XYZ file of C-alpha atoms in Angstrom:
580
model
C 39.115 100.555 108.705
C 43.212 100.130 108.572
C 45.379 100.538 105.971
C 47.976 97.674 105.895
C 51.301 99.079 105.567
C 53.581 97.491 103.122
C 56.705 95.786 104.277
C 59.116 98.104 101.924
C 57.412 101.212 103.562
C 57.878 100.023 107.024
C 61.287 99.404 106.877
C 61.431 103.271 105.556
C 59.615 104.512 108.440
C 61.568 102.549 110.969
C 64.327 103.988 109.475
C 63.013 107.670 109.725
C 61.612 106.765 113.079
C 64.622 105.919 114.917
C 66.210 109.402 113.824
C 67.931 110.721 116.917
C 65.614 113.642 117.061
C 64.947 115.657 119.920
C 61.327 114.679 120.454
C 58.330 115.442 123.199
C 57.512 112.572 125.495
C 54.201 112.038 122.782
C 56.396 112.220 119.970
C 58.733 109.342 121.725
C 55.226 107.274 122.201
C 54.057 107.554 119.128
C 57.632 106.754 117.439
C 58.252 104.087 119.727
C 54.424 102.421 119.299
C 55.100 102.094 115.333
C 58.579 100.961 115.754
C 56.639 97.946 117.673
C 54.455 97.723 114.384
C 51.538 98.531 116.658
C 48.291 98.818 113.465
C 46.205 100.492 115.934
C 45.453 102.155 118.795
C 42.199 102.127 120.630
C 41.309 105.225 122.873
C 39.585 107.755 124.325
C 41.248 111.004 124.966
C 40.911 113.739 128.429
C 42.836 116.431 129.868
C 46.286 114.444 130.892
C 46.709 112.491 127.278
C 46.289 115.781 125.074
C 49.801 116.308 124.386
C 49.556 112.878 123.217
C 46.516 113.497 121.118
C 47.913 116.523 119.804
C 51.031 114.598 118.404
C 48.769 112.156 116.501
C 47.484 114.951 114.905
C 48.334 114.965 111.146
C 50.267 112.041 111.548
C 49.501 109.592 108.412
C 51.527 106.451 109.968
C 49.657 106.634 113.113
C 46.187 104.537 113.682
C 43.603 105.483 116.634
C 40.134 104.176 116.689
C 38.292 106.493 118.960
C 35.800 104.358 121.020
C 32.544 105.851 122.948
C 33.867 104.055 126.436
C 37.416 103.351 128.223
C 35.886 100.163 128.478
C 35.044 99.455 124.976
C 38.479 100.598 124.344
C 40.378 97.968 126.203
C 38.089 94.982 125.096
C 38.709 96.317 121.497
C 42.591 95.983 122.107
C 41.874 92.599 123.665
C 40.095 91.409 120.918
C 42.854 92.307 118.213
C 45.102 90.671 120.851
C 43.495 87.231 120.893
C 42.521 87.357 117.314
C 46.644 88.212 116.421
C 48.554 87.142 119.139
C 50.332 90.434 118.466
C 49.903 93.100 121.779
C 47.208 94.782 121.831
C 46.992 98.460 123.014
C 44.890 100.819 124.529
C 45.207 104.420 125.417
C 42.796 106.797 128.103
C 43.492 110.137 130.247
C 43.826 109.994 134.001
C 41.595 109.645 136.959
C 38.204 108.151 135.926
C 39.164 107.538 132.679
C 41.986 105.043 134.143
C 39.362 103.237 136.374
C 37.133 102.711 133.453
C 40.060 100.477 132.051
C 40.632 98.284 135.208
C 37.508 95.472 134.226
C 39.551 95.570 130.952
C 42.772 94.681 132.504
C 41.502 92.529 135.051
C 39.756 90.908 131.865
C 42.895 90.162 129.997
C 45.106 89.302 133.410
C 42.933 86.344 133.714
C 42.961 85.166 130.408
C 46.672 85.820 129.573
C 46.019 88.463 126.712
C 49.149 90.677 125.981
C 48.185 94.243 126.381
C 50.015 97.661 126.891
C 47.804 99.760 128.641
C 48.754 103.838 128.455
C 47.214 105.780 130.948
C 47.737 109.539 131.323
C 48.209 111.027 134.556
C 48.330 114.635 136.615
C 51.670 116.622 136.219
C 54.599 114.992 138.360
C 54.607 118.233 140.297
C 51.289 117.559 142.026
C 50.870 113.564 142.062
C 49.861 112.661 145.524
C 47.768 115.833 146.405
C 44.533 114.561 145.187
C 44.874 116.702 142.210
C 42.074 117.231 139.821
C 41.637 113.705 138.062
C 43.921 111.808 140.080
C 44.096 108.017 140.383
C 47.081 106.319 141.429
C 46.115 103.670 138.808
C 49.639 102.138 139.375
C 48.384 100.759 142.649
C 44.765 100.369 141.686
C 45.795 97.738 138.939
C 48.880 96.268 140.893
C 47.280 92.738 141.408
C 45.855 92.777 137.916
C 49.164 93.540 135.999
C 52.274 91.459 134.989
C 54.005 95.130 135.688
C 53.387 98.647 135.612
C 55.384 101.829 135.131
C 55.180 105.751 136.409
C 57.420 107.268 134.360
C 58.650 110.332 135.683
C 61.318 110.925 133.854
C 60.822 111.537 129.685
C 64.449 110.156 128.942
C 62.829 107.004 130.305
C 59.818 106.501 128.165
C 61.557 104.660 125.103
C 63.147 101.820 127.351
C 59.816 101.331 129.373
C 58.013 101.090 126.156
C 60.438 98.389 125.099
C 60.381 96.705 127.779
C 56.369 96.642 128.078
C 56.066 94.926 124.988
C 58.409 92.462 125.733
C 57.013 91.804 129.273
C 53.387 91.590 127.904
C 54.010 89.274 125.194
C 57.240 86.584 126.723
C 56.514 83.795 129.007
C 52.538 83.766 130.888
C 51.332 86.410 128.681
C 49.242 89.634 130.358
C 48.592 93.474 130.720
C 51.358 95.471 131.431
C 50.497 99.476 132.614
C 52.380 102.751 131.193
C 51.415 105.684 133.117
C 52.518 109.180 131.931
C 52.205 112.506 133.624
C 50.802 114.935 131.734
C 54.444 116.809 132.176
C 56.439 113.871 130.884
C 54.332 113.996 127.618
C 55.587 117.384 127.171
C 59.080 117.522 128.188
C 61.585 116.806 125.378
C 64.591 114.807 124.893
C 67.220 113.098 122.326
C 64.840 110.090 121.217
C 66.465 106.367 121.593
C 64.670 103.158 120.994
C 66.757 100.411 122.825
C 67.250 97.506 120.390
C 67.213 94.601 122.819
C 65.668 94.131 126.187
C 67.587 93.261 129.593
C 65.550 93.286 132.580
C 67.296 91.848 135.914
C 65.278 89.075 137.290
C 62.596 88.530 134.690
C 63.967 85.264 132.523
C 60.500 83.333 131.813
C 61.393 79.311 131.476
C 60.441 78.976 127.415
C 62.448 75.244 126.862
C 61.471 72.618 129.162
C 63.442 70.375 131.396
C 64.418 67.237 129.112
C 64.157 64.383 132.126
C 60.589 65.804 132.776
C 59.452 65.451 128.998
C 61.205 61.792 129.044
C 58.990 61.345 132.435
C 55.518 62.269 130.623
C 56.373 60.194 127.544
C 57.031 57.387 129.724
C 53.840 57.718 131.223
C 52.173 57.600 128.027
C 53.543 54.514 127.026
C 52.424 52.753 130.027
C 48.655 54.441 130.235
C 45.796 52.729 128.832
C 43.320 55.554 129.667
C 44.911 58.900 128.931
C 43.358 62.237 128.347
C 44.686 65.878 127.124
C 43.241 68.550 128.801
C 43.953 71.292 126.250
C 43.581 74.902 127.674
C 44.311 78.367 126.155
C 47.866 77.921 126.353
C 47.749 76.096 123.528
C 46.243 78.803 121.387
C 48.387 81.348 122.942
C 51.727 79.524 122.098
C 50.645 79.164 118.509
C 50.804 75.375 119.403
C 47.697 73.783 117.824
C 49.509 72.448 115.006
C 51.889 70.452 117.246
C 49.504 69.423 119.157
C 47.143 67.691 116.434
C 50.516 65.567 115.703
C 51.176 64.701 119.311
C 47.657 63.659 119.412
C 47.959 61.598 116.475
C 50.969 60.176 117.291
C 50.156 59.076 120.797
C 46.479 58.354 120.149
C 45.427 60.162 123.219
C 41.467 61.754 123.340
C 41.155 65.704 123.965
C 38.957 67.781 125.710
C 39.381 71.284 125.086
C 38.456 74.242 127.823
C 36.567 77.308 127.414
C 39.872 79.028 126.055
C 41.364 76.581 124.473
C 38.409 76.058 121.850
C 39.879 75.973 118.453
C 43.425 74.793 119.440
C 42.359 71.291 118.678
C 40.037 70.761 115.319
C 36.736 70.073 116.642
C 35.968 67.715 113.924
C 38.968 65.433 114.748
C 37.746 62.140 115.993
C 39.651 62.169 119.320
C 38.142 65.225 120.738
C 35.527 64.886 123.011
C 33.992 68.859 123.220
C 34.488 71.123 126.402
C 35.041 69.997 130.134
C 33.205 71.149 133.079
C 30.071 72.814 134.603
C 28.640 72.795 131.070
C 31.100 70.271 129.379
C 30.041 67.220 127.308
C 29.096 64.011 128.848
C 31.974 62.119 127.131
C 34.471 64.787 128.276
C 33.490 64.653 131.690
C 33.164 61.214 131.947
C 36.972 60.684 130.396
C 38.109 63.186 132.879
C 36.652 61.332 135.829
C 37.803 57.879 134.450
C 41.116 58.246 133.169
C 44.672 56.719 134.383
C 46.996 59.345 132.923
C 45.903 63.179 132.554
C 47.841 65.519 130.554
C 47.171 68.948 131.238
C 48.565 71.060 128.734
C 48.039 75.411 128.865
C 45.386 74.676 131.196
C 45.259 76.140 134.844
C 42.293 73.825 136.069
C 40.197 76.121 136.574
C 37.216 75.816 139.356
C 34.250 75.782 136.244
C 36.857 72.566 134.302
C 37.105 70.854 137.900
C 34.427 71.698 140.016
C 34.659 69.472 143.177
C 38.505 69.448 143.145
C 38.734 66.635 145.689
C 36.741 64.264 143.226
C 38.076 65.510 140.192
C 40.185 62.626 138.039
C 40.136 60.180 141.001
C 41.472 57.253 138.632
C 44.228 59.439 137.643
C 47.344 57.614 138.430
C 49.691 60.420 136.562
C 48.755 63.957 136.289
C 50.964 65.737 133.812
C 51.307 69.690 133.745
C 52.540 71.718 131.162
C 52.485 75.308 131.630
C 54.650 78.082 130.935
C 53.590 79.572 134.552
C 55.473 78.037 137.142
C 52.959 79.226 139.748
C 50.541 77.609 138.124
C 51.653 73.860 138.658
C 50.377 72.532 141.826
C 48.541 75.234 142.634
C 45.022 73.398 142.574
C 45.523 70.049 141.385
C 49.067 68.273 142.229
C 50.604 67.412 139.451
C 53.160 64.082 139.470
C 54.996 65.379 136.314
C 55.479 68.847 136.594
C 56.509 70.222 133.495
C 57.429 74.260 133.190
C 57.605 75.682 129.632
C 55.911 76.947 126.502
C 53.793 74.572 125.581
C 55.001 74.604 121.763
C 58.421 74.206 123.129
C 57.891 70.887 125.514
C 55.445 69.225 122.164
C 58.098 70.015 119.940
C 60.661 68.383 122.447
C 58.108 65.555 122.757
C 57.100 65.053 119.224
C 60.069 62.844 117.829
C 60.028 60.564 120.929
C 56.432 59.957 121.187
C 54.602 56.585 120.616
C 51.155 55.312 120.408
C 49.636 54.788 124.034
C 47.677 51.528 124.681
C 44.354 53.407 124.345
C 42.470 51.628 121.407
C 39.935 49.975 124.095
C 39.546 53.528 125.600
C 39.180 55.444 122.667
C 36.062 53.109 121.742
C 34.760 53.965 124.928
C 35.369 57.616 124.753
C 33.909 57.499 121.340
C 30.766 55.532 122.262
C 30.322 58.362 125.064
C 30.362 61.049 122.649
C 27.937 59.011 120.239
C 25.566 57.824 122.424
C 25.245 61.134 124.954
C 25.760 64.015 122.420
C 24.639 67.609 123.377
C 21.298 67.933 122.556
C 18.365 69.750 123.125
C 14.116 69.929 122.553
C 14.188 72.016 118.762
C 10.048 73.588 118.694
C 8.648 74.347 115.502
C 6.684 77.365 117.436
C 9.538 78.565 119.664
C 13.120 80.124 118.446
C 15.330 78.229 120.485
C 18.947 79.640 120.977
C 20.774 76.213 120.365
C 19.363 76.405 116.831
C 20.468 80.103 116.401
C 24.098 79.041 117.101
C 23.754 76.098 114.934
C 22.343 78.113 112.182
C 25.558 80.192 112.509
C 27.887 77.732 112.193
C 26.001 75.857 109.282
C 26.299 79.213 107.167
C 29.701 79.996 108.458
C 31.230 77.042 108.102
C 33.369 77.246 111.095
C 35.140 79.566 109.742
C 34.105 82.887 111.142
C 35.972 84.727 114.272
C 33.336 84.499 117.005
C 33.136 86.472 119.908
C 30.578 86.278 122.734
C 29.686 87.904 125.957
C 29.141 85.767 129.163
C 26.067 84.159 130.064
C 24.030 81.302 128.603
C 24.791 82.602 125.017
C 28.374 82.387 125.633
C 27.778 78.427 126.729
C 25.786 77.749 124.098
C 28.131 79.245 121.395
C 30.911 77.529 122.878
C 29.028 74.171 123.035
C 27.020 74.492 119.302
C 29.566 76.316 117.364
C 32.419 73.852 116.135
C 35.424 75.973 115.371
C 38.184 74.985 112.787
C 41.023 76.968 113.873
C 42.969 78.748 117.013
C 42.452 82.451 117.857
C 38.851 82.248 115.704
C 36.831 82.084 119.558
C 37.309 84.915 121.769
C 35.590 84.948 125.239
C 35.939 86.633 128.444
C 36.623 82.919 130.327
C 38.547 83.513 133.741
C 36.780 87.098 135.101
C 33.369 86.253 132.658
C 33.279 90.367 131.831
C 29.554 91.285 130.405
C 30.108 94.407 127.973
C 32.811 92.343 126.672
C 31.779 90.602 123.689
C 31.060 93.320 121.027
C 33.697 95.701 121.932
C 36.484 92.714 121.464
C 34.497 91.975 118.010
C 35.796 95.235 117.070
C 39.197 95.067 117.966
C 39.400 91.603 115.941
C 37.834 92.950 112.844
C 40.299 96.044 112.784
C 42.865 93.267 113.025
C 41.037 91.274 110.303
C 39.248 93.196 107.549
C 38.864 90.820 105.258
C 37.075 87.752 107.570
C 33.923 87.465 109.175
C 33.769 88.159 112.497
C 30.274 87.613 114.597
C 29.704 88.841 118.039
C 26.833 86.728 119.862
C 25.759 88.543 122.735
C 23.084 88.236 125.167
C 20.661 91.598 125.973
C 21.987 92.352 129.224
C 25.321 92.170 127.827
C 24.688 94.249 124.681
C 23.471 97.332 127.073
C 26.971 97.309 128.914
C 28.815 98.372 125.641
C 25.657 99.110 122.484
C 27.467 102.746 122.428
C 30.285 101.063 120.288
C 27.538 100.859 117.527
C 28.437 104.220 116.431
C 32.304 103.547 115.695
C 30.934 100.317 113.284
C 28.877 103.024 111.314
C 31.468 105.543 111.320
C 34.042 103.339 110.291
C 32.331 100.708 108.316
C 33.391 97.940 110.646
C 31.654 95.043 109.434
C 30.990 92.941 112.267
C 27.673 90.897 112.334
C 26.367 91.843 115.774
C 23.976 88.716 117.231
C 21.248 89.467 120.147
C 19.813 86.240 121.990
C 17.629 87.950 123.522
C 15.287 86.370 126.056
C 14.430 89.304 128.051
C 16.338 87.988 131.066
C 19.754 87.512 133.122
C 19.577 83.714 131.545
C 22.224 82.616 133.319
C 21.320 84.195 136.737
C 17.599 82.929 136.002
C 18.735 79.431 135.879
C 21.080 78.996 138.740
C 17.891 80.460 140.438
C 15.899 78.261 139.193
C 17.839 75.122 139.674
C 19.769 75.877 143.009
C 17.613 78.640 144.601
C 14.360 76.713 144.302
C 12.885 79.523 141.453
C 13.430 82.480 143.612
C 13.375 84.798 140.485
C 15.516 87.883 142.366
C 16.205 91.168 139.755
C 16.533 89.486 136.983
C 13.880 90.988 134.765
C 14.917 92.626 131.518
C 11.577 93.223 129.910
C 12.135 96.803 129.536
C 15.196 96.888 127.570
C 14.961 98.856 124.342
C 14.517 97.741 120.977
C 17.480 96.370 119.661
C 16.762 97.369 116.006
C 15.767 100.484 116.548
C 18.733 101.281 118.534
C 21.232 99.919 115.924
C 19.276 102.274 113.117
C 19.829 105.260 115.568
C 23.292 104.622 115.466
C 23.262 103.942 111.939
C 23.724 100.169 111.633
C 21.382 98.097 110.003
C 19.124 96.068 112.354
C 16.567 93.144 111.688
C 14.505 90.782 114.000
C 13.817 87.025 113.943
C 11.212 85.364 116.373
C 10.896 81.850 114.805
C 13.006 79.971 112.449
C 11.807 81.076 109.163
C 12.417 84.670 110.041
C 15.947 83.829 111.755
C 17.039 82.411 108.403
C 16.054 84.900 106.430
C 17.241 87.599 108.731
C 20.500 85.990 109.321
C 21.457 85.575 105.566
C 20.419 88.917 105.146
C 22.983 90.244 107.296
C 25.403 87.836 105.363
C 24.567 89.616 102.099
C 24.871 93.169 103.668
C 28.149 95.092 103.556
C 29.264 96.608 106.680
C 27.903 96.404 110.009
C 24.367 94.550 110.779
C 22.723 93.660 114.055
C 20.164 91.000 114.510
C 18.398 90.237 117.123
C 16.828 86.571 117.809
C 13.991 86.565 120.060
C 14.017 83.433 122.171
C 12.671 81.049 124.711
C 12.928 82.862 128.263
C 12.775 79.853 130.200
C 15.241 77.905 128.276
C 18.552 76.181 129.814
C 21.828 75.756 129.308
C 22.644 71.605 129.912
C 24.474 69.647 130.415
C 25.276 71.454 134.347
C 27.391 70.608 136.911
C 26.167 72.422 140.189
C 28.681 73.821 142.588
C 29.727 71.278 145.215
C 29.059 68.347 142.675
C 32.084 66.140 140.921
C 32.392 66.752 137.131
C 30.356 63.283 136.606
C 27.080 64.347 138.507
C 25.617 66.000 135.642
C 21.878 67.394 135.153
C 21.925 66.739 131.761
C 18.105 68.375 131.253
C 14.854 68.097 129.453
C 16.400 65.860 126.850
C 16.887 63.364 129.447
């Protein structure tokens, strides 16, 4: 686990690192990362980065976690970044090492996660010759990075690293790639780390236009049925406190997107739940019947809007607050566009915001929330996945950091785990990356060694990253790993049942390994539950056990996620499921 550096020793370390010594590019890289206060780098070595790994040898100040796959490294860096708000860092070699990062880069790009991704490359003298383990990683990743660098001169390396961290962590956050040829990592030059960054043409808008904020406040004063759609931007801008104050002053109900969960307290009377394809009845009805829609740090993803031309049809005005001007009007036309950092926008609005005329509306949406809650048919003979999530929430009191993989278990976790705090929910929203959940939990746990981190996975996604069990055992990373095992690709099966007339095609995972034995093979304690009594006993044992534990919950194969809105439908055309 990471040993946190004290402030005094960090200041002393910085002073030592800033000495203008003549060093290699590899030493420049390590010094620069330490000057950016990087706690841990996740990575996997190979030929093109051996000079860099050689520089790590014997360096007591540099923390590196060796994963078992490059994709595990980047997902761990992603989990670290989402749970802290800091820039996550990973490293891989050239060719296949670099291309193994592509899915993780795309995952971070879609969800606006700040990463600095470092790859090695072949020597500059052979770039473009199809040399051994050469890949044009800057070209390959151009559509899925905020920016990328191919460093050909060692003298440029410190500036490039400084710029990369600045770009990754400002404006709409995202991944930046630095590709370092092998000869550059071994070349020597005098080290100088710039104090500030000046990038021509890169000046993200942080402070909003006051006129647009005033227009939003006027719309709120006139509205009778307002609703806020709060997205991941609320979490990423650390604006949860401001949103809560804004909501309590304006008296506007709130629905939070998948990535916005935790950005507004789930116990609040004005929280309606998650909207969209698997959203709550109250949220979807509120969006469809509001007269004012305020999108805050949300990009109106298709899983939220569903049929776009039938989305929020009664909204006379739509406010869209986003730090990325390219998002405003991209999917849903905004009558009041507001470009700026969510925190800055809310801070500007707070002194002047007044209550909307929403009390009758609040009664209506609250009654929808009360009368049509999330529900499922419980069973005394079968273990239901929703029950497992409820049990995890009950025992952790909503205080854990929860990561998920992608599929049915992800939606059940989003529905039935209630979040008290921002940055306590980590999931792949935009790209929907299977294999993300467990490695991201490792990154979150490294960042928060004293907090409980729970990784909720399906039996499909767990097999895409199970090799990372090794690093939990070796490094005593105490993640509690949940496998919701229904022996099938559950979400695909659900779609094939409902949309494809029960034509089940290539979804059977019955040949999966014994996850308990798999965990034990890696040196991690494994437990199994097939009913409620076993589930509670096994989960409590996991919580009481120091170190990592995997708990496999065998659940009903045919269970579906409800509510559900099928593609081509509006969000109020909901299939409510067996409970209706």
